[in-house]
PDB file of C-alpha atoms in Angstrom:
ATOM      1  CA  MET A1393     -22.752  25.580  25.681  1.00  0.00           C
ATOM      2  CA  GLU A1394     -26.099  27.177  26.525  1.00  0.00           C
ATOM      3  CA  LEU A1395     -27.167  28.323  29.971  1.00  0.00           C
ATOM      4  CA  ARG A1396     -30.539  26.638  29.566  1.00  0.00           C
ATOM      5  CA  THR A1397     -28.869  23.227  29.235  1.00  0.00           C
ATOM      6  CA  LEU A1398     -26.737  23.967  32.300  1.00  0.00           C
ATOM      7  CA  ARG A1399     -29.888  24.977  34.200  1.00  0.00           C
ATOM      8  CA  ALA A1400     -31.609  21.724  33.233  1.00  0.00           C
ATOM      9  CA  PHE A1401     -28.578  19.682  34.299  1.00  0.00           C
ATOM     10  CA  VAL A1402     -28.277  21.505  37.652  1.00  0.00           C
ATOM     11  CA  GLU A1403     -31.964  21.008  38.434  1.00  0.00           C
ATOM     12  CA  VAL A1404     -31.758  17.269  37.682  1.00  0.00           C
ATOM     13  CA  VAL A1405     -28.973  17.006  40.261  1.00  0.00           C
ATOM     14  CA  ARG A1406     -30.753  19.220  42.813  1.00  0.00           C
ATOM     15  CA  ARG A1407     -34.145  17.546  42.485  1.00  0.00           C
ATOM     16  CA  GLY A1408     -32.829  14.009  42.218  1.00  0.00           C
ATOM     17  CA  GLY A1409     -34.371  13.152  38.866  1.00  0.00           C
ATOM     18  CA  PHE A1410     -35.663  14.309  35.482  1.00  0.00           C
ATOM     19  CA  SER A1411     -39.374  14.483  36.318  1.00  0.00           C
ATOM     20  CA  GLU A1412     -38.933  16.769  39.327  1.00  0.00           C
ATOM     21  CA  ALA A1413     -36.432  18.899  37.404  1.00  0.00           C
ATOM     22  CA  ALA A1414     -38.979  19.335  34.611  1.00  0.00           C
ATOM     23  CA  LYS A1415     -41.486  20.813  37.080  1.00  0.00           C
ATOM     24  CA  THR A1416     -38.875  23.294  38.297  1.00  0.00           C
ATOM     25  CA  VAL A1417     -37.911  24.582  34.838  1.00  0.00           C
ATOM     26  CA  PHE A1418     -41.509  24.434  33.547  1.00  0.00           C
ATOM     27  CA  THR A1419     -40.957  22.020  30.664  1.00  0.00           C
ATOM     28  CA  THR A1420     -41.384  18.332  29.890  1.00  0.00           C
ATOM     29  CA  GLN A1421     -39.304  15.463  31.220  1.00  0.00           C
ATOM     30  CA  SER A1422     -38.246  14.549  27.666  1.00  0.00           C
ATOM     31  CA  ALA A1423     -37.044  18.140  27.062  1.00  0.00           C
ATOM     32  CA  VAL A1424     -34.922  18.035  30.216  1.00  0.00           C
ATOM     33  CA  SER A1425     -33.498  14.645  29.244  1.00  0.00           C
ATOM     34  CA  LYS A1426     -32.695  15.958  25.756  1.00  0.00           C
ATOM     35  CA  ALA A1427     -30.958  19.050  27.192  1.00  0.00           C
ATOM     36  CA  VAL A1428     -28.758  16.962  29.488  1.00  0.00           C
ATOM     37  CA  ARG A1429     -27.906  14.552  26.646  1.00  0.00           C
ATOM     38  CA  GLN A1430     -27.045  17.538  24.437  1.00  0.00           C
ATOM     39  CA  LEU A1431     -24.679  18.828  27.147  1.00  0.00           C
ATOM     40  CA  GLU A1432     -23.019  15.419  27.464  1.00  0.00           C
ATOM     41  CA  ASP A1433     -22.610  15.168  23.679  1.00  0.00           C
ATOM     42  CA  GLU A1434     -21.110  18.640  23.507  1.00  0.00           C
ATOM     43  CA  LEU A1435     -18.595  17.879  26.252  1.00  0.00           C
ATOM     44  CA  GLY A1436     -17.947  14.327  25.120  1.00  0.00           C
ATOM     45  CA  LEU A1437     -18.378  13.002  28.649  1.00  0.00           C
ATOM     46  CA  THR A1438     -21.002  11.158  30.662  1.00  0.00           C
ATOM     47  CA  LEU A1439     -22.211  13.448  33.441  1.00  0.00           C
ATOM     48  CA  LEU A1440     -24.935  11.325  35.026  1.00  0.00           C
ATOM     49  CA  ASP A1441     -24.963   7.642  35.898  1.00  0.00           C
ATOM     50  CA  ARG A1442     -28.585   6.642  35.236  1.00  0.00           C
ATOM     51  CA  ILE A1443     -29.782   3.742  37.385  1.00  0.00           C
ATOM     52  CA  GLY A1444     -33.487   3.146  36.963  1.00  0.00           C
ATOM     53  CA  HIS A1445     -35.302   6.330  37.946  1.00  0.00           C
ATOM     54  CA  ARG A1446     -32.283   7.635  39.867  1.00  0.00           C
ATOM     55  CA  SER A1447     -29.326   9.579  38.515  1.00  0.00           C
ATOM     56  CA  THR A1448     -26.018  10.152  40.278  1.00  0.00           C
ATOM     57  CA  LEU A1449     -23.113  12.372  39.298  1.00  0.00           C
ATOM     58  CA  THR A1450     -20.050  10.896  37.644  1.00  0.00           C
ATOM     59  CA  ALA A1451     -16.636  12.373  38.450  1.00  0.00           C
ATOM     60  CA  ALA A1452     -16.921  14.570  35.344  1.00  0.00           C
ATOM     61  CA  GLY A1453     -20.464  15.470  36.344  1.00  0.00           C
ATOM     62  CA  GLU A1454     -19.292  16.752  39.723  1.00  0.00           C
ATOM     63  CA  ILE A1455     -16.874  19.149  38.011  1.00  0.00           C
ATOM     64  CA  VAL A1456     -19.518  20.406  35.567  1.00  0.00           C
ATOM     65  CA  TYR A1457     -22.101  20.759  38.339  1.00  0.00           C
ATOM     66  CA  ARG A1458     -19.775  22.872  40.479  1.00  0.00           C
ATOM     67  CA  ARG A1459     -18.852  25.119  37.555  1.00  0.00           C
ATOM     68  CA  ALA A1460     -22.458  25.359  36.379  1.00  0.00           C
ATOM     69  CA  LEU A1461     -23.577  26.658  39.776  1.00  0.00           C
ATOM     70  CA  THR A1462     -21.007  29.444  39.527  1.00  0.00           C
ATOM     71  CA  MET A1463     -21.972  30.330  35.940  1.00  0.00           C
ATOM     72  CA  LEU A1464     -25.686  30.425  36.732  1.00  0.00           C
ATOM     73  CA  ALA A1465     -25.084  32.536  39.850  1.00  0.00           C
ATOM     74  CA  GLU A1466     -23.077  34.998  37.737  1.00  0.00           C
ATOM     75  CA  ARG A1467     -25.931  35.141  35.230  1.00  0.00           C
ATOM     76  CA  ASP A1468     -28.397  35.925  38.015  1.00  0.00           C
ATOM     77  CA  ASP A1469     -26.063  38.665  39.279  1.00  0.00           C
ATOM     78  CA  LEU A1470     -25.920  40.151  35.766  1.00  0.00           C
ATOM     79  CA  LEU A1471     -29.697  40.182  35.337  1.00  0.00           C
ATOM     80  CA  ALA A1472     -30.230  41.651  38.812  1.00  0.00           C
ATOM     81  CA  GLU A1473     -27.721  44.418  38.185  1.00  0.00           C
ATOM     82  CA  LEU A1474     -29.267  45.272  34.806  1.00  0.00           C
ATOM     83  CA  GLU A1475     -32.761  45.305  36.326  1.00  0.00           C
ATOM     84  CA  GLU A1476     -31.622  47.745  38.979  1.00  0.00           C
ATOM     85  CA  PHE A1477     -29.809  49.833  36.357  1.00  0.00           C
ATOM     86  CA  ARG A1478     -33.087  50.248  34.477  1.00  0.00           C
ATOM     87  CA  GLY A1479     -34.572  51.678  37.651  1.00  0.00           C
ATOM     88  CA  LEU A1480     -37.379  49.158  38.078  1.00  0.00           C
ATOM     89  CA  LYS A1481     -39.280  49.573  41.341  1.00  0.00           C
ATOM     90  CA  ARG A1482     -39.847  45.886  41.748  1.00  0.00           C
ATOM     91  CA  GLY A1483     -37.700  42.907  42.513  1.00  0.00           C
ATOM     92  CA  ARG A1484     -37.164  40.187  45.057  1.00  0.00           C
ATOM     93  CA  LEU A1485     -35.195  39.545  48.201  1.00  0.00           C
ATOM     94  CA  ARG A1486     -34.004  35.941  48.572  1.00  0.00           C
ATOM     95  CA  LEU A1487     -33.426  35.643  52.289  1.00  0.00           C
ATOM     96  CA  GLY A1488     -32.289  32.672  54.344  1.00  0.00           C
ATOM     97  CA  LEU A1489     -32.912  32.649  58.097  1.00  0.00           C
ATOM     98  CA  PRO A1490     -32.027  30.082  60.779  1.00  0.00           C
ATOM     99  CA  PRO A1491     -34.768  28.666  63.040  1.00  0.00           C
ATOM    100  CA  ILE A1492     -33.005  29.801  66.214  1.00  0.00           C
ATOM    101  CA  GLY A1493     -33.780  33.415  67.073  1.00  0.00           C
ATOM    102  CA  SER A1494     -35.379  34.506  63.806  1.00  0.00           C
ATOM    103  CA  ASP A1495     -38.820  35.100  65.301  1.00  0.00           C
ATOM    104  CA  ALA A1496     -37.427  37.348  68.024  1.00  0.00           C
ATOM    105  CA  LEU A1497     -34.916  39.220  65.891  1.00  0.00           C
ATOM    106  CA  PHE A1498     -36.367  39.560  62.426  1.00  0.00           C
ATOM    107  CA  ALA A1499     -40.176  39.462  62.573  1.00  0.00           C
ATOM    108  CA  PRO A1500     -40.376  43.249  63.236  1.00  0.00           C
ATOM    109  CA  LEU A1501     -38.076  43.922  60.267  1.00  0.00           C
ATOM    110  CA  PHE A1502     -40.439  42.269  57.811  1.00  0.00           C
ATOM    111  CA  ALA A1503     -43.272  44.699  58.569  1.00  0.00           C
ATOM    112  CA  ILE A1504     -41.013  47.754  58.257  1.00  0.00           C
ATOM    113  CA  TYR A1505     -39.392  46.470  55.080  1.00  0.00           C
ATOM    114  CA  ARG A1506     -42.754  45.707  53.505  1.00  0.00           C
ATOM    115  CA  SER A1507     -44.060  49.208  54.260  1.00  0.00           C
ATOM    116  CA  ARG A1508     -40.961  50.831  52.736  1.00  0.00           C
ATOM    117  CA  TYR A1509     -40.633  48.572  49.704  1.00  0.00           C
ATOM    118  CA  PRO A1510     -44.093  47.206  48.822  1.00  0.00           C
ATOM    119  CA  GLY A1511     -42.930  46.160  45.348  1.00  0.00           C
ATOM    120  CA  ILE A1512     -40.248  43.815  46.631  1.00  0.00           C
ATOM    121  CA  GLU A1513     -41.186  40.143  46.940  1.00  0.00           C
ATOM    122  CA  ILE A1514     -39.511  38.381  49.867  1.00  0.00           C
ATOM    123  CA  GLN A1515     -38.608  34.764  49.193  1.00  0.00           C
ATOM    124  CA  LEU A1516     -37.786  33.223  52.565  1.00  0.00           C
ATOM    125  CA  VAL A1517     -36.082  29.902  53.268  1.00  0.00           C
ATOM    126  CA  GLU A1518     -35.306  28.477  56.710  1.00  0.00           C
ATOM    127  CA  HIS A1519     -32.406  26.152  57.475  1.00  0.00           C
ATOM    128  CA  GLY A1520     -29.571  25.725  59.933  1.00  0.00           C
ATOM    129  CA  SER A1521     -26.716  28.194  59.477  1.00  0.00           C
ATOM    130  CA  LYS A1522     -24.351  25.737  57.759  1.00  0.00           C
ATOM    131  CA  ARG A1523     -26.937  24.886  55.104  1.00  0.00           C
ATOM    132  CA  LEU A1524     -27.694  28.586  54.620  1.00  0.00           C
ATOM    133  CA  GLU A1525     -24.007  29.248  53.975  1.00  0.00           C
ATOM    134  CA  GLU A1526     -24.127  26.622  51.219  1.00  0.00           C
ATOM    135  CA  LEU A1527     -27.186  28.297  49.659  1.00  0.00           C
ATOM    136  CA  VAL A1528     -25.469  31.689  49.758  1.00  0.00           C
ATOM    137  CA  ARG A1529     -22.289  30.237  48.237  1.00  0.00           C
ATOM    138  CA  ASP A1530     -24.306  28.610  45.430  1.00  0.00           C
ATOM    139  CA  GLY A1531     -26.170  31.845  44.700  1.00  0.00           C
ATOM    140  CA  GLU A1532     -29.582  30.463  45.687  1.00  0.00           C
ATOM    141  CA  VAL A1533     -30.167  33.171  48.311  1.00  0.00           C
ATOM    142  CA  ASP A1534     -28.839  36.742  48.450  1.00  0.00           C
ATOM    143  CA  LEU A1535     -28.378  36.910  52.222  1.00  0.00           C
ATOM    144  CA  GLY A1536     -28.240  34.247  54.908  1.00  0.00           C
ATOM    145  CA  GLY A1537     -28.224  34.358  58.682  1.00  0.00           C
ATOM    146  CA  SER A1538     -25.198  32.624  60.182  1.00  0.00           C
ATOM    147  CA  LEU A1539     -22.966  32.679  63.227  1.00  0.00           C
ATOM    148  CA  LEU A1540     -19.552  34.319  63.324  1.00  0.00           C
ATOM    149  CA  PRO A1541     -16.838  33.537  62.585  1.00  0.00           C
ATOM    150  CA  VAL A1542     -17.436  32.595  58.931  1.00  0.00           C
ATOM    151  CA  SER A1543     -15.000  31.676  56.175  1.00  0.00           C
ATOM    152  CA  GLU A1544     -13.298  34.207  53.906  1.00  0.00           C
ATOM    153  CA  ALA A1545     -15.750  33.228  51.155  1.00  0.00           C
ATOM    154  CA  PHE A1546     -18.255  35.608  52.766  1.00  0.00           C
ATOM    155  CA  ASP A1547     -18.716  39.250  53.604  1.00  0.00           C
ATOM    156  CA  TRP A1548     -20.876  39.845  56.661  1.00  0.00           C
ATOM    157  CA  GLN A1549     -22.776  42.380  58.750  1.00  0.00           C
ATOM    158  CA  GLU A1550     -23.207  41.850  62.470  1.00  0.00           C
ATOM    159  CA  VAL A1551     -26.703  41.522  63.889  1.00  0.00           C
ATOM    160  CA  ARG A1552     -26.378  40.622  67.565  1.00  0.00           C
ATOM    161  CA  LEU A1553     -24.026  39.141  70.142  1.00  0.00           C
ATOM    162  CA  GLU A1554     -25.671  37.110  72.921  1.00  0.00           C
ATOM    163  CA  PRO A1555     -24.242  34.931  75.714  1.00  0.00           C
ATOM    164  CA  ILE A1556     -25.396  31.321  75.763  1.00  0.00           C
ATOM    165  CA  HIS A1557     -27.532  30.112  78.671  1.00  0.00           C
ATOM    166  CA  VAL A1558     -27.916  26.568  79.927  1.00  0.00           C
ATOM    167  CA  LEU A1559     -31.440  25.206  80.450  1.00  0.00           C
ATOM    168  CA  LEU A1560     -31.945  23.174  83.630  1.00  0.00           C
ATOM    169  CA  PRO A1561     -34.902  21.469  85.318  1.00  0.00           C
ATOM    170  CA  GLU A1562     -36.096  23.743  88.114  1.00  0.00           C
ATOM    171  CA  ASP A1563     -35.242  21.114  90.746  1.00  0.00           C
ATOM    172  CA  HIS A1564     -31.690  20.660  89.459  1.00  0.00           C
ATOM    173  CA  PRO A1565     -28.913  21.170  92.098  1.00  0.00           C
ATOM    174  CA  LEU A1566     -27.395  23.969  89.983  1.00  0.00           C
ATOM    175  CA  ALA A1567     -30.695  25.772  89.398  1.00  0.00           C
ATOM    176  CA  SER A1568     -30.099  28.054  92.373  1.00  0.00           C
ATOM    177  CA  GLU A1569     -26.771  29.302  90.986  1.00  0.00           C
ATOM    178  CA  GLU A1570     -26.661  32.764  89.379  1.00  0.00           C
ATOM    179  CA  ALA A1571     -24.153  31.603  86.742  1.00  0.00           C
ATOM    180  CA  ILE A1572     -22.602  28.202  86.033  1.00  0.00           C
ATOM    181  CA  PRO A1573     -19.027  27.437  84.920  1.00  0.00           C
ATOM    182  CA  LEU A1574     -19.071  25.158  81.866  1.00  0.00           C
ATOM    183  CA  GLU A1575     -16.864  22.513  83.509  1.00  0.00           C
ATOM    184  CA  ARG A1576     -19.533  21.910  86.160  1.00  0.00           C
ATOM    185  CA  LEU A1577     -21.760  20.504  83.413  1.00  0.00           C
ATOM    186  CA  LYS A1578     -19.270  17.878  82.198  1.00  0.00           C
ATOM    187  CA  ASP A1579     -20.978  14.915  83.906  1.00  0.00           C
ATOM    188  CA  MET A1580     -24.456  15.843  82.688  1.00  0.00           C
ATOM    189  CA  ALA A1581     -26.269  14.674  79.555  1.00  0.00           C
ATOM    190  CA  PHE A1582     -26.558  17.331  76.841  1.00  0.00           C
ATOM    191  CA  ILE A1583     -29.546  17.930  74.569  1.00  0.00           C
ATOM    192  CA  LEU A1584     -28.256  19.530  71.375  1.00  0.00           C
ATOM    193  CA  PHE A1585     -29.675  20.708  68.074  1.00  0.00           C
ATOM    194  CA  ASP A1586     -29.522  18.606  64.920  1.00  0.00           C
ATOM    195  CA  ALA A1587     -26.442  18.600  62.709  1.00  0.00           C
ATOM    196  CA  GLY A1588     -26.261  21.734  60.565  1.00  0.00           C
ATOM    197  CA  PHE A1589     -27.092  24.089  63.420  1.00  0.00           C
ATOM    198  CA  ALA A1590     -24.109  26.357  64.046  1.00  0.00           C
ATOM    199  CA  LEU A1591     -24.828  26.509  67.789  1.00  0.00           C
ATOM    200  CA  ASN A1592     -23.585  22.920  68.208  1.00  0.00           C
ATOM    201  CA  PRO A1593     -19.905  23.536  67.291  1.00  0.00           C
ATOM    202  CA  ILE A1594     -19.800  26.506  69.670  1.00  0.00           C
ATOM    203  CA  ILE A1595     -20.924  24.297  72.556  1.00  0.00           C
ATOM    204  CA  LEU A1596     -18.764  21.305  71.627  1.00  0.00           C
ATOM    205  CA  GLU A1597     -15.599  23.329  71.006  1.00  0.00           C
ATOM    206  CA  ALA A1598     -16.039  25.109  74.351  1.00  0.00           C
ATOM    207  CA  CYS A1599     -16.345  21.709  76.072  1.00  0.00           C
ATOM    208  CA  GLN A1600     -13.223  20.426  74.328  1.00  0.00           C
ATOM    209  CA  SER A1601     -11.306  23.513  75.450  1.00  0.00           C
ATOM    210  CA  ARG A1602     -12.285  22.554  79.021  1.00  0.00           C
ATOM    211  CA  GLY A1603     -11.010  19.023  78.533  1.00  0.00           C
ATOM    212  CA  PHE A1604     -14.170  16.973  78.158  1.00  0.00           C
ATOM    213  CA  GLU A1605     -16.508  15.495  75.546  1.00  0.00           C
ATOM    214  CA  PRO A1606     -20.151  15.792  76.590  1.00  0.00           C
ATOM    215  CA  GLN A1607     -22.542  12.866  76.586  1.00  0.00           C
ATOM    216  CA  VAL A1608     -25.293  13.696  74.085  1.00  0.00           C
ATOM    217  CA  ALA A1609     -28.667  12.345  75.193  1.00  0.00           C
ATOM    218  CA  ALA A1610     -30.753  13.669  72.289  1.00  0.00           C
ATOM    219  CA  ARG A1611     -30.820  16.029  69.323  1.00  0.00           C
ATOM    220  CA  SER A1612     -33.696  18.010  67.860  1.00  0.00           C
ATOM    221  CA  SER A1613     -34.392  20.838  65.429  1.00  0.00           C
ATOM    222  CA  GLN A1614     -37.272  22.139  67.558  1.00  0.00           C
ATOM    223  CA  ILE A1615     -36.609  24.595  70.372  1.00  0.00           C
ATOM    224  CA  ASN A1616     -39.867  23.812  72.174  1.00  0.00           C
ATOM    225  CA  PHE A1617     -39.134  20.085  72.128  1.00  0.00           C
ATOM    226  CA  ILE A1618     -35.668  20.648  73.597  1.00  0.00           C
ATOM    227  CA  VAL A1619     -37.207  22.716  76.393  1.00  0.00           C
ATOM    228  CA  GLU A1620     -39.730  19.935  77.086  1.00  0.00           C
ATOM    229  CA  LEU A1621     -36.946  17.334  77.205  1.00  0.00           C
ATOM    230  CA  VAL A1622     -35.096  19.458  79.742  1.00  0.00           C
ATOM    231  CA  ALA A1623     -38.269  19.769  81.824  1.00  0.00           C
ATOM    232  CA  ALA A1624     -38.646  15.977  81.710  1.00  0.00           C
ATOM    233  CA  GLY A1625     -35.161  15.573  83.184  1.00  0.00           C
ATOM    234  CA  LEU A1626     -33.456  14.014  80.144  1.00  0.00           C
ATOM    235  CA  GLY A1627     -30.545  16.444  80.282  1.00  0.00           C
ATOM    236  CA  VAL A1628     -29.511  20.083  79.950  1.00  0.00           C
ATOM    237  CA  GLY A1629     -30.028  22.250  76.863  1.00  0.00           C
ATOM    238  CA  PHE A1630     -28.534  25.470  75.551  1.00  0.00           C
ATOM    239  CA  LEU A1631     -30.001  28.619  73.996  1.00  0.00           C
ATOM    240  CA  PRO A1632     -28.884  32.197  73.389  1.00  0.00           C
ATOM    241  CA  ARG A1633     -30.040  34.416  76.257  1.00  0.00           C
ATOM    242  CA  LEU A1634     -32.541  36.299  74.062  1.00  0.00           C
ATOM    243  CA  ILE A1635     -34.313  33.092  73.054  1.00  0.00           C
ATOM    244  CA  ALA A1636     -34.057  31.475  76.501  1.00  0.00           C
ATOM    245  CA  ARG A1637     -35.902  34.438  78.020  1.00  0.00           C
ATOM    246  CA  GLN A1638     -38.772  33.960  75.559  1.00  0.00           C
ATOM    247  CA  ARG A1639     -39.122  30.218  76.115  1.00  0.00           C
ATOM    248  CA  VAL A1640     -40.554  30.415  79.596  1.00  0.00           C
ATOM    249  CA  HIS A1641     -41.505  27.004  80.989  1.00  0.00           C
ATOM    250  CA  ALA A1642     -42.830  26.236  84.454  1.00  0.00           C
ATOM    251  CA  GLY A1643     -40.364  23.383  84.960  1.00  0.00           C
ATOM    252  CA  VAL A1644     -37.240  24.938  83.438  1.00  0.00           C
ATOM    253  CA  VAL A1645     -34.792  27.663  84.468  1.00  0.00           C
ATOM    254  CA  HIS A1646     -31.943  29.157  82.453  1.00  0.00           C
ATOM    255  CA  ARG A1647     -28.614  30.423  83.755  1.00  0.00           C
ATOM    256  CA  PRO A1648     -25.579  32.066  82.074  1.00  0.00           C
ATOM    257  CA  VAL A1649     -22.705  29.741  81.229  1.00  0.00           C
ATOM    258  CA  ILE A1650     -19.353  31.092  82.404  1.00  0.00           C
ATOM    259  CA  ASP A1651     -17.018  30.512  79.456  1.00  0.00           C
ATOM    260  CA  PRO A1652     -15.466  33.100  77.111  1.00  0.00           C
ATOM    261  CA  GLY A1653     -16.145  30.930  74.059  1.00  0.00           C
ATOM    262  CA  MET A1654     -19.860  30.473  74.705  1.00  0.00           C
ATOM    263  CA  ASN A1655     -21.367  33.300  72.650  1.00  0.00           C
ATOM    264  CA  TRP A1656     -23.991  33.395  69.904  1.00  0.00           C
ATOM    265  CA  HIS A1657     -22.793  35.986  67.372  1.00  0.00           C
ATOM    266  CA  MET A1658     -25.428  36.379  64.660  1.00  0.00           C
ATOM    267  CA  ALA A1659     -24.682  38.063  61.313  1.00  0.00           C
ATOM    268  CA  PHE A1660     -25.981  38.311  57.764  1.00  0.00           C
ATOM    269  CA  VAL A1661     -23.567  36.843  55.218  1.00  0.00           C
ATOM    270  CA  TRP A1662     -23.265  37.095  51.436  1.00  0.00           C
ATOM    271  CA  ARG A1663     -20.749  35.943  48.829  1.00  0.00           C
ATOM    272  CA  ARG A1664     -17.573  37.985  49.038  1.00  0.00           C
ATOM    273  CA  GLY A1665     -17.327  40.331  46.079  1.00  0.00           C
ATOM    274  CA  ALA A1666     -20.745  39.363  44.694  1.00  0.00           C
ATOM    275  CA  TYR A1667     -23.169  41.957  43.408  1.00  0.00           C
ATOM    276  CA  LEU A1668     -25.886  42.591  45.992  1.00  0.00           C
ATOM    277  CA  PRO A1669     -29.265  43.583  44.530  1.00  0.00           C
ATOM    278  CA  HIS A1670     -30.892  46.771  45.770  1.00  0.00           C
ATOM    279  CA  ALA A1671     -33.447  44.703  47.705  1.00  0.00           C
ATOM    280  CA  ALA A1672     -30.678  42.946  49.675  1.00  0.00           C
ATOM    281  CA  ARG A1673     -28.758  46.170  50.347  1.00  0.00           C
ATOM    282  CA  ALA A1674     -31.970  47.806  51.572  1.00  0.00           C
ATOM    283  CA  TRP A1675     -32.518  44.904  53.993  1.00  0.00           C
ATOM    284  CA  LEU A1676     -28.999  45.281  55.386  1.00  0.00           C
ATOM    285  CA  GLU A1677     -29.460  49.029  55.813  1.00  0.00           C
ATOM    286  CA  LEU A1678     -32.744  48.484  57.656  1.00  0.00           C
ATOM    287  CA  ALA A1679     -31.207  45.804  59.880  1.00  0.00           C
ATOM    288  CA  ALA A1680     -28.308  48.101  60.783  1.00  0.00           C
ATOM    289  CA  GLU A1681     -30.744  50.910  61.591  1.00  0.00           C
ATOM    290  CA  VAL A1682     -33.047  48.778  63.754  1.00  0.00           C
ATOM    291  CA  PHE A1683     -30.369  46.876  65.668  1.00  0.00           C
ATOM    292  CA  GLN A1684     -28.327  50.018  66.276  1.00  0.00           C
ATOM    293  CA  LYS A1685     -31.373  51.615  67.892  1.00  0.00           C
ATOM    294  CA  LYS A1686     -31.961  48.514  70.013  1.00  0.00           C
ATOM    295  CA  GLY A1687     -28.341  48.549  71.113  1.00  0.00           C
ATOM    296  CA  GLN A1688     -28.586  52.196  72.138  1.00  0.00           C
ATOM    297  CA  ALA A1689     -31.819  51.531  74.035  1.00  0.00           C
ATOM    298  CA  GLN A1690     -30.212  48.646  75.971  1.00  0.00           C
ATOM    299  CA  SER A1691     -27.047  50.596  76.846  1.00  0.00           C
TER     300      SER A1691
END
């Protein structure tokens, strides 16, 4: 079994077909098809159910796909470790960041990192925290931003702990309050983020602990749109304090939510026990340095 055939098979599954997979591995569609057929012949099993131009995994294919991801991630770890061992002053950082808070927290780090390590290429992807955890687990990114707590599959380094604020129209009856108990929001419509954003479970689990299920009026992946919906009176939204302070809107106010479970605890995560390339370790060291200084300045 060759890694190149596993790579071809994995990319067919990821990209949803042979033609798109061929573009990813820089070969022809017929070569990808031949590689997958060779893998099926070697294993004596059908891995893909081919229906027209679409291919779906068989039960055997799901097992091979899961194992192939692990094998390819281990290969990448091996090559990265050998590259660092040879002392090359080049490399790449595969970094996954969530849309919420990344501009405020991490934009300054990029400039510092680039000045210190000009030979390192930063490959950035942006997704909700749950999707980033999947990418880290599959070895597609070295580090991902997520919210604590995380599963035991990950090691992590804390970035920042922020209370969550509720966004209210400025003419709302509670807008004059300095802080608002969560249970006082139970009869109001909530505007939440799309599925995959780790902020949602924090809000929903806190509501459940207070004995109610909120009415969800809308969901969005865009912070600015959520703020506009709040201003229009559709419902109340939620943001970490740091981000709420930056999203100033003439028709919206934000107030702390009084609930011990309503915190946004950002961290960088990576696969537990996995080899971290020098570029990723350097990013973590820089993040610890910068956020420690910020913490001291705020105290």
